[in-house]
Amino acid sequence: MMKIDGKTRLLGLLGAPVEHTMSPMIHNKLSEILGINEVYVPFHTKKEGLEAAVKGAYELNILGLNATVPHKNHIMEYLCDIDDGGRAIGAVNTLVRMDNGYKGYNTDMLGLLREVKSYEINLSNQDIIIIGAGGAAKAVAYMCMRENASHIYILNRTVSKAQDIAEHMNHHFGKNVITAGTLLSYKELEKKKYIVFQSTSIGLYPNDDVIIADEDFYELVDIGIDIIYNPFETTFMKKCRKAGARAYNGLKMLLYQGIIAYELWNQISVGEEIAGAVYEKLLKKTRNNIILTGFMGCGKSTVGVLLSEKYGYRFIDTDKVIEEKAGQPVSEIFEQRGEEYFRCLETAVLTELNETLSNTVISTGGGLPLRDENRKILSSLGYVVYLDVEAGEVIRRLAGDTTRPLLQGENPEEKIHELMEYRRPVYEQCGDICIQVTGKTIDEIAEEIINEYQKA
Ligand code: NAP
């Protein structure tokens, strides 16, 4: 818990709505890690109150602000200065306190650039396709121009909006680099590889649409960057990867726009190790995965299916994924290849899921959290729920079950007690929350998980 005292400085977000923002998490985590006495809070601000909010914030000595929908453009009227990016894009999302008011910056653009650089992607002298011509696409176009792309093609449903961006940016940079077109004009482009930015809102969860469905388009993609980050792997990214291209989402853009704002407010530079720690938290929070862990027989699969139905999430069981990949049941893998081999399969499956998975309830094998590396992956994959069950209940539930390789042989009850004693501290360490399940119905357990998950 943050300590607030007479020296605490305030940071905040102006927008409407602001209830689902990730910004407080990013900035408060940075303050916590760096030991800086600042608190970041969201302010639900109406359009008609925006001027008063900016002036009031300055009078209240607020150190810095972010602006989000619907204020990114209008707020520019109330600032003492605006940096070149914000001015050219026509939108700012960060206000930095100066001697005579706030100066506006567009750290969305700077954040995307930092993401791109983190993947060692060079935009200079490259041919680029930008899909979309909304507010975000403007920032992408500015970034590509500033980085000296050779040519930029902006494709949009409403072609006049793409033309506006092209004219404006070509004029701003004094060179004729951007060409506008419709969503179908990729068919006329030279058949070679391009860096492609997907900057429309198509594909945002829960819709899994894609702005261009034609597989031929993806033959043009060398690297695809979708600035959407929910789902974690969008259909656009899937299609890029299927065509052999590299693909990334916009979660690091979100991370870095926040980090750059924080750097501007505090006149510091935030290193990659700290950025990585914040990113881990962001991953956990934005992916909407609920991971169920616990001893065999604790009800992970049954509860998991119910939870997935309630949230409209996918459900997967890591043991089932392994069985499908290996083409044989878990009991046979144990028998023929041994436990260590099976644990390696678990790590491989988990690593693969970690690349793509979001909005999913995941039931994990009872021994999966035993490996350090698996616990690490689970922690960034989502919200980990430990279903704690008493040994007596497990013995009752698993009586006569011959599919559990670790309980075969003489005296399975003693084996259950032994294994539970060994594993309990591991489950406790790995779980974000622990739910006692003994004697409770599946509905009661699901409800408890939902209550805790909503608070997280
Ligand atoms: P915007 O200004 O509303 O622009 C929306 C874009 O999507 C326009 O190009 C629009 O085309 C296109 N579009 C919407 N519905 C369409 C449809 N049915 N068919 C074809 N095209 C359609 O939104 P924005 O602010 O640019 O944001 C775009 C996306 O970027 C959002 O999903 C947002 O979440 C994401 N974003 C991510 C970050 C990050 O940090 N990762 C930051 C900013 C934005 P028309 O012009 O033809 O309407």
XYZ file of C-alpha atoms and ligand atoms in Angstrom:
504
model
C 0.000 0.000 0.000
C 1.285 3.408 -1.029
C 2.143 5.845 1.770
C 0.581 9.245 1.210
C 2.062 12.195 3.103
C 2.567 15.956 2.791
C 5.073 15.513 -0.041
C 3.014 13.160 -2.232
C 2.577 14.493 -5.796
C -0.505 13.783 -7.852
C -0.731 12.439 -11.407
C -3.954 11.614 -13.188
C -6.028 10.803 -16.226
C -8.736 13.020 -17.746
C -11.307 11.131 -19.806
C -14.808 9.687 -19.998
C -15.082 6.838 -19.364
C -11.956 6.127 -17.308
C -13.142 3.164 -15.266
C -11.340 0.486 -17.300
C -8.046 2.271 -17.773
C -4.731 0.470 -17.195
C -2.873 3.737 -16.584
C -3.132 3.792 -12.752
C -1.635 0.315 -12.676
C 1.286 1.320 -14.915
C 2.143 4.577 -13.134
C 1.551 3.466 -9.574
C 3.679 0.374 -10.212
C 6.461 2.610 -11.560
C 6.252 4.846 -8.476
C 6.332 1.779 -6.247
C 9.374 0.242 -7.967
C 11.269 3.522 -8.218
C 10.324 4.677 -4.698
C 8.884 7.965 -6.026
C 6.278 9.618 -3.816
C 3.493 9.993 -6.410
C -0.051 8.728 -6.812
C -1.901 8.373 -10.121
C -5.712 8.513 -10.185
C -8.365 8.557 -12.930
C -10.642 11.650 -13.150
C -13.928 11.153 -14.996
C -14.081 14.481 -16.855
C -16.893 15.767 -19.077
C -16.206 17.683 -22.314
C -17.817 20.845 -21.003
C -15.685 20.759 -17.850
C -12.368 20.118 -19.599
C -10.977 23.657 -19.503
C -11.818 24.030 -15.812
C -10.290 20.598 -15.134
C -6.971 21.516 -16.786
C -6.796 24.920 -15.058
C -7.862 23.429 -11.728
C -5.281 20.673 -12.004
C -2.563 23.249 -12.569
C -3.713 25.297 -9.563
C -3.747 22.138 -7.457
C -0.090 21.639 -8.349
C -0.792 18.357 -10.156
C 2.504 17.241 -11.668
C 1.239 15.600 -14.835
C -1.847 14.308 -16.602
C -2.858 11.915 -19.325
C -5.779 12.613 -21.633
C -7.880 9.889 -23.187
C -11.102 9.615 -25.207
C -12.811 12.039 -25.902
C -10.301 14.746 -24.924
C -7.137 14.049 -26.920
C -7.871 16.799 -29.477
C -9.837 19.485 -27.578
C -7.460 19.546 -24.655
C -4.817 21.114 -26.922
C -6.698 24.442 -26.662
C -5.881 24.684 -22.966
C -2.137 24.034 -23.092
C 0.793 26.460 -23.010
C 2.782 24.491 -25.600
C 2.600 21.325 -27.715
C 5.493 19.241 -29.038
C 5.928 18.683 -32.767
C 4.432 15.170 -32.704
C 1.289 16.255 -30.862
C 0.875 19.268 -33.153
C 1.290 17.263 -36.377
C -0.900 14.382 -35.216
C -3.493 16.786 -33.856
C -3.797 14.925 -30.567
C -1.968 14.740 -27.240
C -2.293 12.199 -24.484
C 0.262 13.544 -21.994
C 0.401 16.895 -20.184
C 3.667 17.928 -18.559
C 3.726 20.708 -15.992
C 5.722 23.784 -17.055
C 6.142 27.249 -15.451
C 3.130 28.693 -17.280
C 0.768 25.762 -17.817
C 0.920 22.231 -19.232
C 2.801 21.213 -22.368
C 1.201 18.480 -24.488
C 2.916 15.418 -25.962
C 1.736 12.447 -27.986
C 3.355 9.521 -26.202
C 1.100 7.022 -28.088
C 3.328 7.638 -31.097
C 6.513 7.598 -29.032
C 5.329 4.442 -27.256
C 4.709 2.629 -30.523
C 8.143 3.665 -31.743
C 9.730 2.275 -28.577
C 7.797 -0.976 -29.065
C 8.963 -1.212 -32.679
C 12.567 -0.585 -31.603
C 12.267 -3.178 -28.831
C 11.679 -5.756 -31.605
C 14.680 -4.363 -33.494
C 12.473 -3.263 -36.381
C 13.969 -0.486 -38.443
C 11.488 1.758 -40.268
C 14.026 3.836 -42.092
C 14.072 3.232 -45.890
C 11.284 0.664 -45.556
C 8.026 0.439 -47.469
C 5.122 0.478 -45.050
C 1.387 -0.189 -45.195
C -0.863 1.411 -42.582
C -4.397 0.021 -42.421
C -6.850 2.550 -40.974
C -7.027 6.327 -40.937
C -8.376 7.188 -37.488
C -6.591 8.943 -34.608
C -4.158 6.074 -34.016
C -3.276 5.777 -37.713
C -2.288 9.446 -37.743
C 0.214 8.762 -34.974
C 1.533 5.715 -36.877
C 1.908 7.787 -40.057
C 3.783 10.536 -38.200
C 6.112 7.965 -36.638
C 6.888 6.338 -40.001
C 7.544 9.728 -41.615
C 9.784 10.812 -38.749
C 11.727 7.566 -39.045
C 12.248 8.194 -42.779
C 10.235 5.362 -44.285
C 10.698 5.187 -48.083
C 7.037 4.947 -48.904
C 3.853 4.667 -46.859
C 0.522 3.377 -48.162
C -2.498 4.255 -45.994
C -5.488 2.045 -46.763
C -8.867 2.848 -45.256
C -12.558 2.115 -45.698
C -13.238 5.857 -45.955
C -10.579 6.813 -48.455
C -11.024 10.579 -47.918
C -9.715 10.195 -44.348
C -6.607 8.408 -45.628
C -6.155 11.200 -48.194
C -6.394 13.851 -45.445
C -3.615 12.171 -43.463
C -1.468 11.754 -46.579
C -1.811 15.422 -47.573
C -1.273 16.677 -44.050
C 1.816 14.565 -43.289
C 3.382 15.030 -46.744
C 2.990 18.774 -46.234
C 4.227 18.722 -42.621
C 7.417 16.833 -43.512
C 7.846 18.551 -46.893
C 8.148 15.310 -48.876
C 5.807 13.187 -50.926
C 5.972 9.848 -49.149
C 2.388 8.859 -48.299
C -0.153 7.525 -50.794
C -3.782 6.947 -49.809
C -6.006 4.130 -51.026
C -9.010 1.939 -50.303
C -8.833 -1.322 -48.379
C -8.570 -3.116 -51.739
C -5.741 -1.080 -53.188
C -3.140 -3.519 -51.810
C -3.941 -5.536 -54.948
C -2.185 -2.845 -56.995
C 0.939 -2.717 -54.842
C 4.226 -4.133 -56.012
C 4.450 -7.811 -54.942
C 7.156 -7.592 -52.288
C 7.352 -7.523 -48.492
C 6.110 -4.610 -46.365
C 5.984 -3.693 -42.696
C 2.254 -3.478 -41.945
C 0.540 -1.599 -39.100
C -3.065 -2.611 -38.377
C -4.550 0.498 -36.755
C -8.303 0.105 -37.183
C -10.560 -1.018 -34.336
C -11.490 -4.206 -36.241
C -10.554 -7.361 -34.329
C -10.997 -5.894 -30.865
C -12.294 -8.460 -28.328
C -14.917 -9.973 -28.314
C -14.992 -9.680 -32.129
C -12.448 -11.775 -33.935
C -12.929 -10.094 -37.335
C -10.055 -8.970 -39.467
C -9.907 -5.842 -41.582
C -8.548 -7.637 -44.678
C -9.515 -11.307 -44.912
C -7.887 -12.165 -48.261
C -4.918 -14.530 -47.691
C -3.120 -12.940 -50.682
C -2.718 -9.733 -48.721
C -0.661 -11.532 -46.056
C 1.826 -12.670 -48.683
C 2.889 -9.007 -48.719
C 3.591 -8.914 -44.982
C 7.116 -9.153 -43.636
C 6.254 -7.878 -40.135
C 2.696 -7.216 -38.957
C 2.007 -4.977 -35.951
C -1.560 -4.836 -34.721
C -1.960 -1.965 -32.274
C -4.883 -3.816 -30.670
C -3.804 -5.878 -27.633
C -7.029 -7.666 -26.707
C -7.134 -10.449 -27.871
C -3.457 -11.021 -27.236
C -3.185 -12.690 -30.635
C -5.619 -11.004 -33.029
C -6.896 -12.636 -36.218
C -4.697 -10.186 -38.141
C -1.643 -11.521 -36.249
C -2.719 -15.130 -36.806
C -2.977 -14.512 -40.551
C 0.428 -12.798 -40.632
C 2.014 -15.718 -38.784
C 0.283 -18.257 -40.987
C 1.818 -16.542 -44.007
C 5.274 -16.800 -42.378
C 5.508 -13.195 -41.143
C 6.490 -11.978 -37.687
C 3.556 -10.445 -35.808
C 3.176 -8.347 -32.653
C 0.307 -6.779 -30.749
C -0.001 -3.284 -29.238
C 0.486 -4.136 -25.572
C 4.023 -2.776 -25.510
C 2.762 0.415 -27.150
C 0.434 0.784 -24.171
C 3.289 0.062 -21.769
C 5.746 2.469 -23.347
C 3.297 5.355 -23.863
C 2.849 5.205 -20.073
C 6.549 4.872 -19.342
C 7.438 7.792 -21.618
C 4.803 9.981 -19.926
C 6.267 9.005 -16.545
C 9.759 9.829 -17.776
C 8.591 13.255 -18.965
C 6.865 14.033 -15.665
C 9.825 13.004 -13.553
C 12.724 13.863 -15.867
C 14.142 10.377 -15.509
C 14.840 7.458 -17.780
C 13.195 4.109 -17.000
C 15.379 1.093 -17.816
C 14.240 -2.077 -19.554
C 14.367 -4.143 -16.364
C 11.786 -1.899 -14.710
C 9.766 -1.715 -17.943
C 9.796 -5.537 -17.954
C 8.413 -5.712 -14.410
C 5.540 -3.369 -15.323
C 4.929 -5.330 -18.529
C 4.560 -8.567 -16.539
C 1.826 -6.922 -14.502
C 0.162 -5.545 -17.600
C 0.247 -8.955 -19.265
C -1.423 -10.556 -16.292
C -4.091 -7.874 -16.139
C -4.971 -7.435 -19.812
C -5.013 -11.010 -21.049
C -8.105 -12.063 -19.093
C -6.895 -15.601 -18.501
C -7.995 -17.434 -15.373
C -5.653 -20.296 -14.498
C -6.820 -23.023 -12.161
C -4.172 -24.935 -10.233
C -4.365 -27.456 -7.442
C -4.082 -31.117 -6.593
C -5.655 -33.781 -8.793
C -9.334 -34.175 -7.998
C -9.773 -30.610 -6.692
C -12.276 -29.823 -9.481
C -10.163 -27.695 -11.842
C -11.840 -28.971 -15.017
C -15.440 -28.900 -13.773
C -15.068 -25.451 -12.231
C -13.112 -24.310 -15.296
C -15.866 -25.253 -17.734
C -18.477 -23.444 -15.625
C -16.312 -20.309 -15.339
C -15.651 -20.270 -19.071
C -19.402 -20.459 -19.740
C -20.101 -17.602 -17.323
C -17.464 -15.320 -18.895
C -17.881 -16.457 -22.505
C -14.180 -17.407 -22.429
C -12.556 -20.413 -24.106
C -11.702 -23.377 -21.899
C -8.566 -25.467 -22.216
C -7.045 -28.229 -20.159
C -3.243 -28.465 -20.432
C -3.350 -32.269 -20.044
C -5.767 -32.520 -22.974
C -3.550 -30.269 -25.114
C -0.579 -32.535 -24.340
C -2.590 -35.670 -25.128
C -3.634 -34.215 -28.487
C -0.084 -33.241 -29.375
C 1.452 -36.530 -28.204
C -1.366 -38.660 -29.605
C -1.588 -40.729 -26.407
C -3.108 -40.433 -22.924
C -1.116 -38.876 -20.057
C -1.019 -42.253 -18.251
C 0.710 -43.843 -21.263
C 3.219 -40.991 -21.594
C 4.158 -41.485 -17.920
C 4.401 -45.241 -18.349
C 6.447 -45.212 -21.549
C 8.567 -42.030 -21.211
C 8.545 -41.214 -17.490
C 7.543 -38.188 -15.403
C 10.460 -35.932 -16.432
C 9.558 -36.303 -20.105
C 5.939 -35.393 -19.321
C 7.065 -32.303 -17.335
C 9.083 -31.165 -20.368
C 5.958 -31.506 -22.523
C 4.066 -29.395 -19.994
C 6.665 -26.629 -20.173
C 6.645 -26.721 -23.990
C 2.841 -26.481 -24.136
C 2.755 -23.685 -21.573
C 5.414 -21.716 -23.447
C 3.417 -22.017 -26.658
C 0.157 -20.971 -25.010
C 1.932 -17.993 -23.462
C 2.628 -16.614 -26.951
C -1.009 -16.362 -27.923
C -3.576 -17.002 -25.225
C -6.152 -14.537 -23.881
C -9.763 -14.595 -22.641
C -9.401 -18.240 -21.638
C -9.934 -20.391 -18.549
C -7.037 -22.824 -18.243
C -7.098 -25.961 -16.141
C -3.540 -27.088 -15.408
C -2.106 -30.498 -14.608
C -1.620 -31.038 -10.855
C 2.188 -31.185 -11.113
C 2.595 -28.347 -13.614
C 3.463 -25.590 -11.100
C 6.283 -27.722 -9.641
C 8.784 -26.332 -12.150
C 10.114 -22.819 -11.465
C 9.896 -21.832 -15.120
C 6.263 -22.962 -15.309
C 5.320 -20.842 -12.296
C 6.942 -17.841 -13.970
C 4.974 -18.385 -17.178
C 1.723 -18.879 -15.243
C 2.266 -15.585 -13.495
C 2.429 -13.596 -16.767
C -0.237 -15.725 -18.444
C -3.001 -14.627 -16.111
C -4.719 -14.699 -12.761
C -3.765 -17.886 -10.921
C -6.365 -19.501 -8.672
C -5.315 -22.283 -6.297
C -8.174 -24.656 -5.506
C -7.253 -26.024 -2.088
C -8.881 -29.364 -1.298
C -8.551 -31.619 1.749
C -6.859 -35.010 1.325
C -9.968 -36.902 2.514
C -12.075 -35.367 -0.235
C -9.487 -36.253 -2.895
C -9.370 -39.845 -1.643
C -13.154 -40.066 -1.891
C -13.290 -38.469 -5.352
C -10.468 -40.494 -6.873
C -11.384 -43.902 -5.410
C -11.013 -46.458 -8.209
C -9.624 -43.930 -10.743
C -6.980 -45.768 -12.752
C -6.035 -42.858 -15.014
C -3.809 -41.079 -12.452
C -0.290 -42.381 -12.990
C 1.138 -41.035 -9.744
C -1.492 -42.833 -7.653
C -1.016 -46.314 -9.076
C 0.565 -49.046 -6.973
C 0.073 -49.894 -3.344
C -1.467 -47.544 -0.806
C -2.668 -44.603 -2.964
C -4.036 -42.854 0.135
C -0.579 -42.548 1.664
C 0.684 -41.333 -1.729
C -2.004 -38.626 -1.798
C -1.034 -37.378 1.675
C 2.658 -37.391 0.765
C 2.208 -35.594 -2.558
C -0.162 -33.013 -1.083
C 2.246 -32.151 1.688
C 5.021 -31.662 -0.830
C 2.953 -29.664 -3.325
C 0.843 -27.428 -1.059
C 3.578 -24.757 -0.519
C 4.186 -24.682 -4.281
C 0.498 -24.073 -5.028
C 0.340 -21.410 -2.317
C 3.356 -19.617 -3.734
C 1.981 -19.706 -7.272
C -1.662 -18.722 -6.645
C -2.842 -15.118 -6.693
C -5.705 -16.350 -4.580
C -6.546 -19.519 -2.732
C -10.097 -20.917 -2.601
C -11.002 -23.666 -0.124
C -13.138 -26.099 -2.116
C -13.836 -28.942 0.300
C -17.562 -29.352 0.930
C -18.562 -26.590 -1.530
C -20.636 -26.963 -4.685
C -19.190 -26.133 -8.103
C -21.431 -23.044 -8.285
C -20.240 -21.798 -4.901
C -16.597 -22.230 -5.916
C -17.146 -20.458 -9.258
C -18.907 -17.578 -7.513
C -16.048 -17.131 -5.035
C -13.536 -17.092 -7.884
C -15.592 -14.527 -9.813
C -15.797 -12.264 -6.745
C -12.042 -12.380 -6.216
C -11.240 -12.043 -9.934
C -13.374 -8.903 -10.229
C -11.526 -7.336 -7.299
C -8.082 -8.139 -8.791
P -10.772 5.734 -34.597
O -10.201 7.095 -34.695
O -12.210 5.568 -34.226
O -10.524 5.006 -36.021
C -11.095 3.754 -36.284
C -10.509 3.171 -37.576
O -11.094 1.863 -37.760
C -10.851 3.976 -38.828
O -9.822 3.801 -39.779
C -12.136 3.279 -39.301
O -12.380 3.409 -40.687
C -11.795 1.835 -39.018
N -13.024 1.066 -38.891
C -13.891 1.035 -37.835
N -14.925 0.210 -38.105
C -14.711 -0.288 -39.354
C -15.397 -1.234 -40.173
N -16.538 -1.801 -39.761
N -14.860 -1.536 -41.372
C -13.716 -0.962 -41.807
N -13.006 -0.074 -41.065
C -13.480 0.249 -39.857
O -9.982 4.827 -33.549
P -8.441 4.983 -33.122
O -8.354 5.908 -31.981
O -7.648 5.264 -34.337
O -8.126 3.535 -32.551
C -8.025 2.401 -33.390
C -7.647 1.182 -32.576
O -6.350 1.354 -32.027
C -8.570 0.932 -31.383
O -8.929 -0.423 -31.385
C -7.726 1.250 -30.170
O -8.060 0.418 -29.084
C -6.320 0.949 -30.665
N -5.303 1.750 -29.939
C -4.348 1.094 -29.257
C -3.400 1.804 -28.542
C -2.332 1.065 -27.752
O -1.769 1.642 -26.826
N -2.010 -0.141 -28.094
C -3.412 3.201 -28.546
C -4.401 3.850 -29.295
C -5.361 3.109 -29.989
P -13.278 4.657 -41.235
O -12.344 5.817 -41.217
O -13.688 4.225 -42.595
O -14.421 4.810 -40.282
